[in-house]
Amino acid sequence: MPKNKSHSGASKRFKITGSGKVLRERAGKRHLLEHKSSKKTRSLTGTVVLAPADAKKVKKLLGK
């Protein structure tokens, strides 16, 4: 049986922690930042843990 390839788009967007949680970047910080408040743009920085229901789907795409 050959190995399954991981989804290259998903592998660029998500990261798995050592404990098995899935991390993602927050949406909304790429463009149109001029009309967003500084408070809003600061709150969009960093990574957050993905919702458990979505994490199951993403792990399947990543082959984990």
XYZ file of C-alpha atoms in Angstrom:
64
model
C 0.000 0.000 0.000
C 1.513 3.383 -0.940
C 1.596 6.261 1.495
C -1.154 8.872 1.260
C -0.057 12.376 0.350
C -0.918 15.146 2.797
C -3.026 18.046 1.511
C -0.439 20.697 0.614
C -2.881 23.594 1.136
C -3.793 22.388 4.609
C -0.163 21.773 5.541
C 0.605 25.447 4.825
C -2.310 26.705 6.923
C -2.306 24.468 9.988
C 0.236 23.208 12.521
C -0.103 20.295 14.951
C 1.201 20.746 18.497
C 2.989 18.060 20.470
C -0.197 17.216 22.351
C -2.139 16.828 19.084
C -4.042 20.127 18.999
C -4.392 21.943 15.667
C -3.290 25.600 15.464
C -4.487 28.159 12.923
C -3.875 31.830 12.133
C -6.691 34.321 12.649
C -8.512 35.564 9.553
C -8.863 39.222 8.574
C -5.329 40.594 8.833
C -4.196 40.445 5.198
C -5.712 43.524 3.589
C -8.072 46.495 4.105
C -6.264 47.217 7.370
C -6.571 50.984 7.004
C -10.188 51.077 8.196
C -9.691 48.496 10.958
C -8.801 49.807 14.388
C -5.383 49.142 15.899
C -7.110 47.246 18.685
C -8.743 44.963 16.117
C -5.525 44.285 14.190
C -3.625 43.510 17.407
C -6.321 41.063 18.477
C -5.971 39.255 15.142
C -2.261 38.482 15.664
C -0.955 35.107 16.748
C -2.335 31.599 16.539
C -5.360 29.981 18.161
C -6.490 26.396 18.675
C -8.896 25.103 16.050
C -12.397 23.985 17.074
C -12.553 20.237 17.850
C -15.031 19.479 15.042
C -12.808 21.198 12.457
C -9.639 19.720 13.945
C -10.838 16.224 13.096
C -11.267 17.173 9.412
C -7.905 18.957 9.252
C -6.027 16.033 10.802
C -7.481 13.811 8.100
C -6.200 16.210 5.402
C -2.755 16.284 7.022
C -2.629 12.503 7.256
C -2.367 12.434 11.073
